[in-house]
PDB file of C-alpha atoms in Angstrom:
ATOM      1  CA  UNK X   1    -103.836 -79.239 139.156  1.00 72.00           C
ATOM      2  CA  UNK X   2    -101.506 -78.634 142.048  1.00 86.00           C
ATOM      3  CA  UNK X   3     -98.869 -81.334 141.491  1.00 87.00           C
ATOM      4  CA  UNK X   4     -96.319 -78.996 139.874  1.00 89.00           C
ATOM      5  CA  UNK X   5     -96.914 -76.269 142.437  1.00 93.00           C
ATOM      6  CA  UNK X   6     -96.474 -78.619 145.389  1.00 92.00           C
ATOM      7  CA  UNK X   7     -93.466 -80.369 143.818  1.00 92.00           C
ATOM      8  CA  UNK X   8     -91.559 -77.113 143.314  1.00 94.00           C
ATOM      9  CA  UNK X   9     -93.351 -74.164 144.929  1.00 96.00           C
ATOM     10  CA  UNK X  10     -90.690 -71.525 144.399  1.00 97.00           C
ATOM     11  CA  UNK X  11     -90.165 -72.202 140.690  1.00 97.00           C
ATOM     12  CA  UNK X  12     -93.906 -72.527 140.109  1.00 96.00           C
ATOM     13  CA  UNK X  13     -94.754 -69.314 141.949  1.00 97.00           C
ATOM     14  CA  UNK X  14     -91.977 -67.443 140.156  1.00 98.00           C
ATOM     15  CA  UNK X  15     -93.403 -68.615 136.821  1.00 97.00           C
ATOM     16  CA  UNK X  16     -96.948 -67.633 137.792  1.00 97.00           C
ATOM     17  CA  UNK X  17     -95.830 -64.217 139.058  1.00 98.00           C
ATOM     18  CA  UNK X  18     -93.821 -63.601 135.898  1.00 98.00           C
ATOM     19  CA  UNK X  19     -96.794 -64.584 133.720  1.00 97.00           C
ATOM     20  CA  UNK X  20     -99.040 -62.196 135.703  1.00 98.00           C
ATOM     21  CA  UNK X  21     -96.483 -59.391 135.713  1.00 98.00           C
ATOM     22  CA  UNK X  22     -96.098 -59.541 139.505  1.00 98.00           C
ATOM     23  CA  UNK X  23     -92.991 -59.594 141.649  1.00 99.00           C
ATOM     24  CA  UNK X  24     -92.223 -62.856 143.398  1.00 98.00           C
ATOM     25  CA  UNK X  25     -91.974 -62.586 147.187  1.00 98.00           C
ATOM     26  CA  UNK X  26     -90.368 -65.361 149.230  1.00 97.00           C
ATOM     27  CA  UNK X  27     -93.125 -64.812 151.824  1.00 96.00           C
ATOM     28  CA  UNK X  28     -95.317 -66.799 149.408  1.00 97.00           C
ATOM     29  CA  UNK X  29     -93.437 -69.938 150.448  1.00 97.00           C
ATOM     30  CA  UNK X  30     -94.248 -69.875 154.179  1.00 96.00           C
ATOM     31  CA  UNK X  31     -97.007 -68.520 156.393  1.00 95.00           C
ATOM     32  CA  UNK X  32     -97.940 -68.567 160.068  1.00 95.00           C
ATOM     33  CA  UNK X  33    -100.049 -71.483 161.260  1.00 95.00           C
ATOM     34  CA  UNK X  34    -103.697 -70.737 162.027  1.00 94.00           C
ATOM     35  CA  UNK X  35    -106.742 -68.985 160.602  1.00 93.00           C
ATOM     36  CA  UNK X  36    -106.798 -65.579 158.958  1.00 91.00           C
ATOM     37  CA  UNK X  37    -109.459 -62.925 159.393  1.00 89.00           C
ATOM     38  CA  UNK X  38    -110.308 -62.964 155.679  1.00 92.00           C
ATOM     39  CA  UNK X  39    -110.952 -66.743 155.659  1.00 92.00           C
ATOM     40  CA  UNK X  40    -114.656 -66.195 156.302  1.00 91.00           C
ATOM     41  CA  UNK X  41    -117.276 -68.152 158.189  1.00 90.00           C
ATOM     42  CA  UNK X  42    -116.743 -71.411 156.294  1.00 90.00           C
ATOM     43  CA  UNK X  43    -113.028 -71.605 157.083  1.00 90.00           C
ATOM     44  CA  UNK X  44    -113.383 -74.205 159.820  1.00 86.00           C
ATOM     45  CA  UNK X  45    -115.005 -76.524 157.273  1.00 89.00           C
ATOM     46  CA  UNK X  46    -112.768 -75.782 154.277  1.00 90.00           C
ATOM     47  CA  UNK X  47    -109.325 -74.855 155.582  1.00 91.00           C
ATOM     48  CA  UNK X  48    -108.459 -77.312 158.366  1.00 91.00           C
ATOM     49  CA  UNK X  49    -105.295 -78.560 156.643  1.00 89.00           C
ATOM     50  CA  UNK X  50    -104.292 -75.075 155.516  1.00 90.00           C
ATOM     51  CA  UNK X  51    -104.633 -73.727 159.045  1.00 94.00           C
ATOM     52  CA  UNK X  52    -102.394 -76.549 160.302  1.00 93.00           C
ATOM     53  CA  UNK X  53     -99.685 -75.863 157.696  1.00 93.00           C
ATOM     54  CA  UNK X  54     -96.856 -73.346 157.552  1.00 96.00           C
ATOM     55  CA  UNK X  55     -95.794 -73.885 153.942  1.00 95.00           C
ATOM     56  CA  UNK X  56     -96.246 -75.945 150.806  1.00 93.00           C
ATOM     57  CA  UNK X  57     -96.316 -79.690 151.357  1.00 87.00           C
ATOM     58  CA  UNK X  58     -97.520 -82.762 149.530  1.00 80.00           C
ATOM     59  CA  UNK X  59    -100.869 -84.155 150.635  1.00 69.00           C
ATOM     60  CA  UNK X  60    -100.644 -86.995 153.149  1.00 61.00           C
ATOM     61  CA  UNK X  61    -102.793 -89.184 150.938  1.00 58.00           C
ATOM     62  CA  UNK X  62    -103.374 -89.534 147.224  1.00 55.00           C
ATOM     63  CA  UNK X  63    -106.610 -87.822 146.234  1.00 55.00           C
ATOM     64  CA  UNK X  64    -106.892 -88.633 142.555  1.00 58.00           C
ATOM     65  CA  UNK X  65    -110.074 -90.136 141.185  1.00 55.00           C
ATOM     66  CA  UNK X  66    -108.111 -93.008 139.651  1.00 60.00           C
ATOM     67  CA  UNK X  67    -106.820 -94.103 143.043  1.00 60.00           C
ATOM     68  CA  UNK X  68    -110.258 -93.914 144.663  1.00 59.00           C
ATOM     69  CA  UNK X  69    -111.606 -97.464 144.840  1.00 66.00           C
ATOM     70  CA  UNK X  70    -114.968 -96.163 146.068  1.00 74.00           C
ATOM     71  CA  UNK X  71    -115.744 -94.165 142.933  1.00 77.00           C
ATOM     72  CA  UNK X  72    -119.264 -95.269 142.043  1.00 89.00           C
ATOM     73  CA  UNK X  73    -119.529 -97.058 138.715  1.00 88.00           C
ATOM     74  CA  UNK X  74    -122.290 -94.626 137.807  1.00 92.00           C
ATOM     75  CA  UNK X  75    -119.705 -91.801 137.722  1.00 91.00           C
ATOM     76  CA  UNK X  76    -117.206 -93.552 135.442  1.00 89.00           C
ATOM     77  CA  UNK X  77    -119.016 -92.419 132.240  1.00 92.00           C
ATOM     78  CA  UNK X  78    -118.912 -88.838 133.502  1.00 93.00           C
ATOM     79  CA  UNK X  79    -115.194 -89.169 134.223  1.00 90.00           C
ATOM     80  CA  UNK X  80    -114.613 -90.472 130.689  1.00 91.00           C
ATOM     81  CA  UNK X  81    -116.619 -87.549 129.299  1.00 95.00           C
ATOM     82  CA  UNK X  82    -114.751 -84.803 131.156  1.00 95.00           C
ATOM     83  CA  UNK X  83    -111.227 -86.256 131.075  1.00 93.00           C
ATOM     84  CA  UNK X  84    -110.460 -84.975 127.538  1.00 96.00           C
ATOM     85  CA  UNK X  85    -111.545 -81.473 128.596  1.00 97.00           C
ATOM     86  CA  UNK X  86    -109.322 -81.660 131.663  1.00 93.00           C
ATOM     87  CA  UNK X  87    -106.416 -82.853 129.502  1.00 94.00           C
ATOM     88  CA  UNK X  88    -106.893 -79.877 127.144  1.00 96.00           C
ATOM     89  CA  UNK X  89    -106.819 -77.465 130.066  1.00 95.00           C
ATOM     90  CA  UNK X  90    -103.784 -79.166 131.600  1.00 93.00           C
ATOM     91  CA  UNK X  91    -101.833 -78.788 128.342  1.00 94.00           C
ATOM     92  CA  UNK X  92    -102.304 -75.009 128.634  1.00 94.00           C
ATOM     93  CA  UNK X  93    -100.826 -74.899 132.143  1.00 94.00           C
ATOM     94  CA  UNK X  94     -98.045 -72.372 132.621  1.00 94.00           C
ATOM     95  CA  UNK X  95     -96.331 -74.455 135.317  1.00 92.00           C
TER      96      UNK X  95
END
């Protein structure tokens, strides 16, 4: 669940760092564009948007399951089954 993090990165990261007992560093808010050595061999498939970014930003498009009109009907029962579990986890969020 990244909505809170993307909506207010500094406050969210400060909360996470505090919870983990780490010091917040403002360098967490911005980074240089491009790949990193530690990204690994799958980076070009997984990190295209990250490599193009220089900081936290909202996604260009909505990616929620509810807004996806192409969600197969066969998956709706699975969504209904896992949604309560997701809601339980979300209630425990620290941000």
